[in-house]
Short mmCIF file of C-alpha atoms (C1' of nucleotides) in Angstrom, two decimals:
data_model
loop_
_atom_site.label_atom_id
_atom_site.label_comp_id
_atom_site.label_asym_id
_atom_site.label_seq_id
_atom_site.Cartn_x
_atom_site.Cartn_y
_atom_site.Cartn_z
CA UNK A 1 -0.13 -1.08 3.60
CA UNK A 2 -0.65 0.40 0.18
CA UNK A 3 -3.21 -2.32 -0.35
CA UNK A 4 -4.91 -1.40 3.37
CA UNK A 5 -5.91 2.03 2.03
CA UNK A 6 -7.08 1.19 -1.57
CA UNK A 7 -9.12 -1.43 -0.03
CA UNK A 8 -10.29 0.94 2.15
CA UNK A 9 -11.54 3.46 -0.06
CA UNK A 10 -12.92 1.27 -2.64
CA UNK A 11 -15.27 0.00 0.58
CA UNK A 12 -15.95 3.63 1.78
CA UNK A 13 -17.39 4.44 -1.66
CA UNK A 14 -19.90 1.34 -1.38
CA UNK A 15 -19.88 -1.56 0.54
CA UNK A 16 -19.04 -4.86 -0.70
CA UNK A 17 -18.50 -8.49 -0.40
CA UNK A 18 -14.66 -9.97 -1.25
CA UNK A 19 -15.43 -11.15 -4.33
CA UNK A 20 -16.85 -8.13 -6.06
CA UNK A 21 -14.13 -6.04 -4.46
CA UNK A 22 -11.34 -7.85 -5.86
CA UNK A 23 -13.44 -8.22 -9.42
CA UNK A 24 -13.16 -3.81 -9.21
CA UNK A 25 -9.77 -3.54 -8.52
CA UNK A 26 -9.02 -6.07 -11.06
CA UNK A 27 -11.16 -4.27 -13.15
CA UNK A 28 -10.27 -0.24 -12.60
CA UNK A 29 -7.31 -0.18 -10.18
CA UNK A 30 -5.18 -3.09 -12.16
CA UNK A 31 -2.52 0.31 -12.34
CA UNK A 32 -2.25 0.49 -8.83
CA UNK A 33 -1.11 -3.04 -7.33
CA UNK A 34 -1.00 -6.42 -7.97
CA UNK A 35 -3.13 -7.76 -5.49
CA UNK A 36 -4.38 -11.06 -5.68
CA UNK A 37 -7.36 -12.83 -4.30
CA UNK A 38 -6.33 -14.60 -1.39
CA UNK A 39 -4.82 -11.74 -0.35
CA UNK A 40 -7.41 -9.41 -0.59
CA UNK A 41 -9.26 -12.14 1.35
CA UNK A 42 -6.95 -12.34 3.79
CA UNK A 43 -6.35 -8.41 4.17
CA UNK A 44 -10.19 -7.96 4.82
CA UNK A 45 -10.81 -10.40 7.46
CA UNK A 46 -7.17 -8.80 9.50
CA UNK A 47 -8.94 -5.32 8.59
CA UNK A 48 -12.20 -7.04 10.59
CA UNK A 49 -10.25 -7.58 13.36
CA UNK A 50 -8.56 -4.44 13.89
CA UNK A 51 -12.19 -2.82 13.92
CA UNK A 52 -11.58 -1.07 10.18
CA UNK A 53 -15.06 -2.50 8.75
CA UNK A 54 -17.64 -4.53 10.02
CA UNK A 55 -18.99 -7.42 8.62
CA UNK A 56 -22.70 -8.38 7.20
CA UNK A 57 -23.18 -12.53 6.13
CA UNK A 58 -26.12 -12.20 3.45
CA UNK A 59 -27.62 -14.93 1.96
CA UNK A 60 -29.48 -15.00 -1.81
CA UNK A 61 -31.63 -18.44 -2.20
CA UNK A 62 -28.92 -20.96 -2.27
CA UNK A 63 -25.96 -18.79 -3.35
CA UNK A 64 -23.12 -18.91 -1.49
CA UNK A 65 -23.37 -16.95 1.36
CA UNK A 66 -21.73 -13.55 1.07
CA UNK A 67 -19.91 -11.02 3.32
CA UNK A 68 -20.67 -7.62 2.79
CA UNK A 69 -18.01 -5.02 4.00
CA UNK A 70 -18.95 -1.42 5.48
CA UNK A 71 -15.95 0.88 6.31
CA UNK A 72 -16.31 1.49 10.05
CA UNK A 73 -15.43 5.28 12.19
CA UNK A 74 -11.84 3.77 12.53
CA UNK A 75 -11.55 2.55 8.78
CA UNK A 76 -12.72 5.88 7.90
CA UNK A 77 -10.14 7.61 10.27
CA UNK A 78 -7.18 5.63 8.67
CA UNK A 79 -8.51 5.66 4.97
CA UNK A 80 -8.13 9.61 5.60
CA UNK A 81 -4.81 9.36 7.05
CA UNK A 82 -3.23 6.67 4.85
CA UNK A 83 -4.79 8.93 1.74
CA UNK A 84 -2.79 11.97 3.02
CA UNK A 85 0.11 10.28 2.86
CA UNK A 86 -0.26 8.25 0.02
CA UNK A 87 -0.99 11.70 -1.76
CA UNK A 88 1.83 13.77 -0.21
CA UNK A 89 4.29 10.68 -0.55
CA UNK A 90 6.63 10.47 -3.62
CA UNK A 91 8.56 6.81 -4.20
CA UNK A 92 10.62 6.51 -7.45
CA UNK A 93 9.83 4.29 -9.65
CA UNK A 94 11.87 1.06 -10.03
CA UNK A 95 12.29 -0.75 -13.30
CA UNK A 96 13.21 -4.19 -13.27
CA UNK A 97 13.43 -4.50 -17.17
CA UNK A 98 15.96 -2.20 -16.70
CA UNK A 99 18.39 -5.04 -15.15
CA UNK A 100 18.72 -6.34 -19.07
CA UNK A 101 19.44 -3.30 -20.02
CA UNK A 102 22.33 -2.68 -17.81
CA UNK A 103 24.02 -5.86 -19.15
CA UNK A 104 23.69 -5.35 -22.77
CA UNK A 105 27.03 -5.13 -23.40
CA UNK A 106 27.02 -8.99 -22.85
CA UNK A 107 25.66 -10.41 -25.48
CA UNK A 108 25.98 -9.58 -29.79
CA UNK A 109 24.13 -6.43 -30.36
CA UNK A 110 21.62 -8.48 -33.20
CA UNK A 111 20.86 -10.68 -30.00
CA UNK A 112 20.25 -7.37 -27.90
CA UNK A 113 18.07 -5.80 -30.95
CA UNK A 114 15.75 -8.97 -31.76
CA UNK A 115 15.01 -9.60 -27.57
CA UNK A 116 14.26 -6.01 -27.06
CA UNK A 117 12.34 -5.83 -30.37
CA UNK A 118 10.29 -8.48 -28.94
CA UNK A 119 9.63 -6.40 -25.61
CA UNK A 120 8.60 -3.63 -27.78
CA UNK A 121 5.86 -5.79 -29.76
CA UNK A 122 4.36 -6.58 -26.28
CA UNK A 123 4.77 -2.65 -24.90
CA UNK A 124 2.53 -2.10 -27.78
CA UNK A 125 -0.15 -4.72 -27.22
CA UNK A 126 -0.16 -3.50 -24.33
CA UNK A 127 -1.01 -0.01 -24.99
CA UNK A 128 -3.29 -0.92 -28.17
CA UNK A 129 -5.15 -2.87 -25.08
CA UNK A 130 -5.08 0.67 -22.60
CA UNK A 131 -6.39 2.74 -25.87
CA UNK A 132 -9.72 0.73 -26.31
CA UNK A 133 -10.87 0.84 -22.77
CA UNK A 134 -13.94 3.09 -22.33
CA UNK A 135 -13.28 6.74 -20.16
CA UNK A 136 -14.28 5.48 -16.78
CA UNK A 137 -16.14 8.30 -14.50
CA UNK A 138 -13.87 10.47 -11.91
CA UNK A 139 -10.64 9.66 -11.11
CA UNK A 140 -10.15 6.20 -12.97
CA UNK A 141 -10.07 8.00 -15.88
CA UNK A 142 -6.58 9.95 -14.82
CA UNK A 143 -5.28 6.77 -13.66
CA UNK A 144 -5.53 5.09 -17.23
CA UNK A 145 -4.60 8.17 -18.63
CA UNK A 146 -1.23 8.37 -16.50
CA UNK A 147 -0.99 4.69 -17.81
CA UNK A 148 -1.07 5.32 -21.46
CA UNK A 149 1.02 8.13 -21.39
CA UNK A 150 3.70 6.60 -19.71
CA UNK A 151 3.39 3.69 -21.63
CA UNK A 152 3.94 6.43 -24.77
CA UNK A 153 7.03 7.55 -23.02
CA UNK A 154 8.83 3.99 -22.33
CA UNK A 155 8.28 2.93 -25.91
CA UNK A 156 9.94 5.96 -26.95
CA UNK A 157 12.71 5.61 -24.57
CA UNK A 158 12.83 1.51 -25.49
CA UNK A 159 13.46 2.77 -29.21
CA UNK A 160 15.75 4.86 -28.64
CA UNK A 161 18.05 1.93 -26.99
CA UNK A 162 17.28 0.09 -29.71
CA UNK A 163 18.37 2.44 -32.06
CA UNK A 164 21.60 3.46 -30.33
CA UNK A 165 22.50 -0.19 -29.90
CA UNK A 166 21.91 -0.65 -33.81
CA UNK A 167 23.79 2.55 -34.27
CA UNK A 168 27.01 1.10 -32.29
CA UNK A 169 26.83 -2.21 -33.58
CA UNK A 170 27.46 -0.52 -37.37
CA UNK A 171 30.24 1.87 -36.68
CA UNK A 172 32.88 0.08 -35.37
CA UNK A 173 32.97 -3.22 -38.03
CA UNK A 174 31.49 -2.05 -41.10
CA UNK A 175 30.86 -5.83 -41.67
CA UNK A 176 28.59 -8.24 -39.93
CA UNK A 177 25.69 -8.69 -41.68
CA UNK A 178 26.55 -11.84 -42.66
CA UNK A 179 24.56 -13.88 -39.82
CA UNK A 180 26.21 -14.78 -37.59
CA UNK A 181 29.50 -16.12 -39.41
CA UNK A 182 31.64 -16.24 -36.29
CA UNK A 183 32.31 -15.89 -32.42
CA UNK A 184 34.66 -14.10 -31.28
CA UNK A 185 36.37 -13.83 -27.64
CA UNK A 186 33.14 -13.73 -25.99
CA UNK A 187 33.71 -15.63 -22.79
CA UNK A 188 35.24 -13.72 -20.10
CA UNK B 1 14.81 -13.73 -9.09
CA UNK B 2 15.39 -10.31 -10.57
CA UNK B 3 18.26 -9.82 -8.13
CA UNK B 4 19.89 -12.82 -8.89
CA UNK B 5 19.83 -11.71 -12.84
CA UNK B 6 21.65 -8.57 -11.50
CA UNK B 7 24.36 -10.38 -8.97
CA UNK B 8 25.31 -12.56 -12.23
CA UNK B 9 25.47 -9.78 -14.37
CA UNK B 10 27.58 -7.34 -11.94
CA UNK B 11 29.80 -10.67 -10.95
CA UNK B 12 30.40 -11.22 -14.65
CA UNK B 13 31.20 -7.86 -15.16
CA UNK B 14 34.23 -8.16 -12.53
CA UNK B 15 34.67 -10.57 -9.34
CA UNK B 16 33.88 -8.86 -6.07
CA UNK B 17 32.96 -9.38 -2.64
CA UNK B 18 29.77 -8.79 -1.05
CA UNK B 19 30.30 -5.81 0.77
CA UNK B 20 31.64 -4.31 -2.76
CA UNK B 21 28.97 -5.68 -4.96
CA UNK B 22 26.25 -4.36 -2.68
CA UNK B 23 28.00 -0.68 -2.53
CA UNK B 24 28.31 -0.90 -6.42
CA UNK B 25 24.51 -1.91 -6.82
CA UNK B 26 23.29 1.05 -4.61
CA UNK B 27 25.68 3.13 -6.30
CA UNK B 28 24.43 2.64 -10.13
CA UNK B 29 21.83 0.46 -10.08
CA UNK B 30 19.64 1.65 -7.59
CA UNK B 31 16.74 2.18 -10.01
CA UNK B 32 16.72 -1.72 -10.81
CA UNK B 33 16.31 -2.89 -7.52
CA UNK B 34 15.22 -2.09 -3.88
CA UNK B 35 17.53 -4.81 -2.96
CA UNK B 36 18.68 -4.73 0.83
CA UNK B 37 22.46 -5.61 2.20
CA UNK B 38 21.16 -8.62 4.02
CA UNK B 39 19.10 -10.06 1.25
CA UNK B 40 22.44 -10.07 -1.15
CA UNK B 41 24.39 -11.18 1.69
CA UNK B 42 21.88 -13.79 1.77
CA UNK B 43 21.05 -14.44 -2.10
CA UNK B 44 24.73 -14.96 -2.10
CA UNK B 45 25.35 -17.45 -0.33
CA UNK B 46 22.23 -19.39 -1.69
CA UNK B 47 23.77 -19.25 -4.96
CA UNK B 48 26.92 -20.53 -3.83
CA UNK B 49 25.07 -23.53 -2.49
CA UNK B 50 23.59 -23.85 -6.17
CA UNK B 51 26.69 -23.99 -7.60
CA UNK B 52 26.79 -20.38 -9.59
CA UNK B 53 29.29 -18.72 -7.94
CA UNK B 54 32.50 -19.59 -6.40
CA UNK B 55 34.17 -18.07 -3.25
CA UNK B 56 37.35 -17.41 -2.42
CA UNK B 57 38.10 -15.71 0.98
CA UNK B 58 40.29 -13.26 0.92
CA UNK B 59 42.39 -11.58 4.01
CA UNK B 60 44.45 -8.48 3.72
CA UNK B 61 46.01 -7.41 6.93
CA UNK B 62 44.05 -7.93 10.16
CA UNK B 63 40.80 -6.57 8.56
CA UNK B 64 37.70 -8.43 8.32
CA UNK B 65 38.47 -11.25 5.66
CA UNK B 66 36.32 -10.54 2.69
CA UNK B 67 34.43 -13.69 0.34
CA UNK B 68 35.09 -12.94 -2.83
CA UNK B 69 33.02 -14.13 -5.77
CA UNK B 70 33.00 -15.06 -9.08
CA UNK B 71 30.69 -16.71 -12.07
CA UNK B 72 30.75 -20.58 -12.53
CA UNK B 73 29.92 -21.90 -15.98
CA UNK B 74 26.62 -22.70 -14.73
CA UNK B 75 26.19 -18.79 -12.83
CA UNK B 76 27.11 -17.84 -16.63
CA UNK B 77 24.59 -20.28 -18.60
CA UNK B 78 21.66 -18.69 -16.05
CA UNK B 79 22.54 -15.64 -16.35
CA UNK B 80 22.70 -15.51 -20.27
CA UNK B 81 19.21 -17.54 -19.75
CA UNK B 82 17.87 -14.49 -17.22
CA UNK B 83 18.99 -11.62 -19.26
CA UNK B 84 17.71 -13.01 -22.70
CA UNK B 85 14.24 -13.32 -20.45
CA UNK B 86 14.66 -9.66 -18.96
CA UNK B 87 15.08 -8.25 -22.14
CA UNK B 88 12.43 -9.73 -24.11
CA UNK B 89 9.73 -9.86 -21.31
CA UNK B 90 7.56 -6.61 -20.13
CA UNK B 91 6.01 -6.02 -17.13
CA UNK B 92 3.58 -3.38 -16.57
CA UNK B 93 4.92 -0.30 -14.42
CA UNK B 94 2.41 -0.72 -11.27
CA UNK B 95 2.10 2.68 -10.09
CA UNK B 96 1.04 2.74 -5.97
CA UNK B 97 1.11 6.34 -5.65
CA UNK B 98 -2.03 6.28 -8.15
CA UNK B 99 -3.83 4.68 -5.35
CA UNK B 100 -4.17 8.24 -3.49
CA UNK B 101 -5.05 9.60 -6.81
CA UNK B 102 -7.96 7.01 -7.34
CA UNK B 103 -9.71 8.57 -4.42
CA UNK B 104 -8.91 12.29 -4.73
CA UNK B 105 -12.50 12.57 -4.48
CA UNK B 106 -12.83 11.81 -0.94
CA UNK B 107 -11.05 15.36 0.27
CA UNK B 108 -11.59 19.18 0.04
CA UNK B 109 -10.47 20.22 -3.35
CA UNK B 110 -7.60 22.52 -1.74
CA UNK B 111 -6.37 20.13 0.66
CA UNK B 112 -5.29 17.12 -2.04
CA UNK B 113 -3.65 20.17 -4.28
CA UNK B 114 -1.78 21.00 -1.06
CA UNK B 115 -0.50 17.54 -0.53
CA UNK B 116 -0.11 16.52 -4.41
CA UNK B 117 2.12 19.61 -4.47
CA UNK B 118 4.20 18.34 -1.50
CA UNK B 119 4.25 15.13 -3.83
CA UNK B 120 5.26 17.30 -6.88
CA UNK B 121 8.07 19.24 -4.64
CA UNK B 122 9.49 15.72 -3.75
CA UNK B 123 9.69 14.47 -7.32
CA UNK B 124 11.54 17.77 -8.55
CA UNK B 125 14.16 17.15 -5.96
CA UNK B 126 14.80 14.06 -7.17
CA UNK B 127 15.01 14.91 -10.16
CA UNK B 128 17.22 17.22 -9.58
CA UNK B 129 19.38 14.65 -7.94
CA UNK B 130 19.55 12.65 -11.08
CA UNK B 131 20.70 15.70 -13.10
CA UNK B 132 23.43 16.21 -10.91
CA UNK B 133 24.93 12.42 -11.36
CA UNK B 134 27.81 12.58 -13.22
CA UNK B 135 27.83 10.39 -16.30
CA UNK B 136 28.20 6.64 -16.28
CA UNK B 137 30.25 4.48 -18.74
CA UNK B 138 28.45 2.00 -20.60
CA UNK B 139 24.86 0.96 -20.55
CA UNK B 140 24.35 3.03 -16.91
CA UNK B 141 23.92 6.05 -18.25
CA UNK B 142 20.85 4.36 -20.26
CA UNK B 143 19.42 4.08 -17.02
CA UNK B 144 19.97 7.15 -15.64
CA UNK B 145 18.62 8.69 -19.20
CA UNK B 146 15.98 6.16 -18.35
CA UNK B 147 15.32 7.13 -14.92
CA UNK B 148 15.08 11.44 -15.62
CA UNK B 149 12.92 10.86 -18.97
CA UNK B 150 10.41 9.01 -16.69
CA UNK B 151 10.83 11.33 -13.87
CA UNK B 152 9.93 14.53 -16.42
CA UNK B 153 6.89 12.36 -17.75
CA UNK B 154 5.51 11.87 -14.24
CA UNK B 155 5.89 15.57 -13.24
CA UNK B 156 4.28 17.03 -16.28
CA UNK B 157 1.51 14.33 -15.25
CA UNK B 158 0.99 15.40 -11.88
CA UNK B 159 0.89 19.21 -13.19
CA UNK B 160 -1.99 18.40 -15.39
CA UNK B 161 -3.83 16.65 -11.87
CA UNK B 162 -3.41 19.21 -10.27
CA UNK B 163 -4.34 21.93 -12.89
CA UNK B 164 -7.41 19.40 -13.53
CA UNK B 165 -7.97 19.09 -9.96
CA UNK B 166 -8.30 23.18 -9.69
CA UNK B 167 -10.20 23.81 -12.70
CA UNK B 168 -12.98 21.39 -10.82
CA UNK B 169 -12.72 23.12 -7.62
CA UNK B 170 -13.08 26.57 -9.29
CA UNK B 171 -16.13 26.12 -11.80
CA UNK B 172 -18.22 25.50 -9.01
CA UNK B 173 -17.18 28.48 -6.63
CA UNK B 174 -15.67 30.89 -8.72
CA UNK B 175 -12.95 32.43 -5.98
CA UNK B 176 -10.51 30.42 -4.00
CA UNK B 177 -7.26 31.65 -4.84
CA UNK B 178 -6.29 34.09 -1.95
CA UNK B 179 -3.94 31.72 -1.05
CA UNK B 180 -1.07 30.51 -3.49
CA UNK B 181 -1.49 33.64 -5.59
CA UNK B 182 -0.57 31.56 -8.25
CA UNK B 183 1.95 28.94 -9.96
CA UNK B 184 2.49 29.53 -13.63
CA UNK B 185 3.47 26.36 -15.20
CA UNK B 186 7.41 27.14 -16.07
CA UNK B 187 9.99 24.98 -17.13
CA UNK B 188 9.83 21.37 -16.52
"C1'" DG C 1 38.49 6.96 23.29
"C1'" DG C 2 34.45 7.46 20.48
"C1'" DG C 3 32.31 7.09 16.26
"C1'" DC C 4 32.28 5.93 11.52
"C1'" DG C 5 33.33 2.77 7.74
"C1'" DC C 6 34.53 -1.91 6.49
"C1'" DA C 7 32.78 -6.68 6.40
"C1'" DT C 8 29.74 -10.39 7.34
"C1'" DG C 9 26.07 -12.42 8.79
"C1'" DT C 10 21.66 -14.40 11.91
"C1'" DA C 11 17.00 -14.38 13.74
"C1'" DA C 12 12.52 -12.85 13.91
"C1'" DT C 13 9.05 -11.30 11.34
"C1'" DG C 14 6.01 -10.31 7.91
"C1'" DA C 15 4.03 -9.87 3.50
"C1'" DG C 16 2.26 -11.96 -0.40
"C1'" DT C 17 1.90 -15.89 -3.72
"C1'" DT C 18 0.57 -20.58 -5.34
"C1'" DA C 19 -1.73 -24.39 -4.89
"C1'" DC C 20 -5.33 -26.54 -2.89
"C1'" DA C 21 -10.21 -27.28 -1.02
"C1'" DT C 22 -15.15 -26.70 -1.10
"C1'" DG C 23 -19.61 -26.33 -2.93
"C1'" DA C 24 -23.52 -24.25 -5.25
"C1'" DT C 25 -25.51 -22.19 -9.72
"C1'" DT C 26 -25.74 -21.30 -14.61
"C1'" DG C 27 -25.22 -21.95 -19.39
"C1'" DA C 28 -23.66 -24.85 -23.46
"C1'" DT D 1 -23.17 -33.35 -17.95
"C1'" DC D 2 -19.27 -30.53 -18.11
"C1'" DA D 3 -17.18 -26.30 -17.67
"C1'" DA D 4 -17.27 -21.78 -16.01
"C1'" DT D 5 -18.60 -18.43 -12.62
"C1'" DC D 6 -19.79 -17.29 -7.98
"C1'" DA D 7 -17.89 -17.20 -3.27
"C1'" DT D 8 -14.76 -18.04 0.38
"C1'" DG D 9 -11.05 -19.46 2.38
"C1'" DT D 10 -6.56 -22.51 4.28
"C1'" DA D 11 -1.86 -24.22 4.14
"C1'" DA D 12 2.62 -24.29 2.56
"C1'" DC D 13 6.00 -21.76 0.81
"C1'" DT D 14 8.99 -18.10 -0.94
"C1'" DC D 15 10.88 -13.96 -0.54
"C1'" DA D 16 12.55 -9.95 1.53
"C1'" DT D 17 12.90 -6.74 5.37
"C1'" DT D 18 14.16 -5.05 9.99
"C1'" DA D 19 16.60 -5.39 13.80
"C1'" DC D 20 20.28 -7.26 15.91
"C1'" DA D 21 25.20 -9.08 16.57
"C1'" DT D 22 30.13 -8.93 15.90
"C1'" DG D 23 34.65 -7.06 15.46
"C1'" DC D 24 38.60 -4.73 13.41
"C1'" DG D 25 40.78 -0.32 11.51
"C1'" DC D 26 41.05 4.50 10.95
"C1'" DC D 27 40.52 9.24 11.94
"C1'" DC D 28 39.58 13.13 15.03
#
DNA sequence: GGGCGCATGTAATGAGTTACATGATTGA
DNA sequence: TCAATCATGTAACTCATTACATGCGCCC
């Protein structure tokens, strides 16, 4: 339903047609959902149905024919209530990478290090990437904003674990930074 | 296939059955996963059938006989395979409440700092919550550490919307504030 | 004796993805 | 002429959720 309302108001703010709908949200809402073409496609013609928007075919030369998407009395009704309590809603975040983390115990601590230093590398890509896009106008902006500053907190947090795992794997055998020489009982 | 990653890993950890494992999974691992009791009940089984797990039932007195499971050698090769992907990968934190945000725009200045601060209220709860939890052994208090730095982060965010989010509404007409007389920013 | 916790599931439903299908225009 | 972009969709599939079903034990 999440998807119902950003659709939604990306339509009330101008109409139209699928394909440059899903090319903005690709573009400036990539933060907030993972929707994917067919199913914005799909979403829009159920949204038809249920009276939301109405539909306009329009035709340029020998283009493909478009269809142009205008928020109807209804759509505007539920944007305004699905906005309320998008806005009023709180839902915790959930962190799948944090499944590997939980199980770190499981496999030698250089292991542990080198994966996670590799997750790192790409957290920073990542943000690199966030850092060069242009300010957008009005709210984008905060959105990209909330991005890069979380971003700036889970790289902090990710070194941390890094460091702590380093930390335990030299105190309790001064010694094994000699590859990896042996295997002991891991199994279990 | 997440879930699966973290079935392995908690099955490795100790044998169990599936009322058990899901209790212990809601219990400490809640900000992993939104997994549901039927879908482990289900994933399960499934990965029985594929040969990762093995069941023994178990009966203790005339209660309801309980399947217990435990890692096979090939539930252990994919979960070493899982967690070195889960640790190395990263995945983009998809944020859905930013949705609302996005379109702040569309409502009275006053009305989206009303609900954000119902959003705010709900977060500090939580957060709360987390501070109360008692420490974990082992990598689960990472999580938890994980879970309240990210929490903090995304309150200190949502103070600077809503602080933005007022400044805008009182530029243009200077008085509006005979209502919340006013909300210093304290603490954290 | 009534309700909660233990213990396991099924069935219906729904949401969303991938892969596929089509066909025109534009630029290299 | 070949690939990419524009433009829309369908079909098959996976995955997970909700609601439902069952039944014993334990405590009040």
């Amino acid at each position: 339903m999440k998807d119902k309302l950003l659709l939604l108001g990306v339509l009330k703010q101008s109409e139209m047609h699928g394909y440059q709908l899903y090319d903005f949200i690709e573009q400036n809402l990539a933060s907030c959902t993972t929707l994917k073409k067919p199913s914005a496609y799909f979403l829009l013609s159920k949204m038809e149905q249920e009276g939301l928007v109405q539909v306009v075919e329009q035709r340029i030369g020998n283009r493909p024919p478009r269809k142009v998407y205008r928020l109807t009395q209804a759509g505007e009704r539920l944007f305004q209530q699905l906005l309320q309590e998008n806005l009023s809603q709180f839902t915790p975040t959930v962190f799948p990478g944090d499944i590997g983390i939980a199980f770190l115990d499981q496999i030698p601590i250089e292991q542990g290090v080198r994966l996670l230093r590799k997750r790192l590398q790409k957290m920073q890509v990542h943000l690199a990437h966030l850092e060069t896009i242009p300010p957008h106008r009005g709210s984008a902006s905060l959105l990209i904003k909330h991005q890069i500053q979380h971003l700036h907190n889970e790289i902090q947090w990710l070194r941390e674990v890094i460091a702590d795992l380093q930390e335990a794997g030299n105190l309790p055998q001064a010694q094994k930074d000699n590859e990896f020489s042996h295997q002991d009982s891991s199994s279990n």
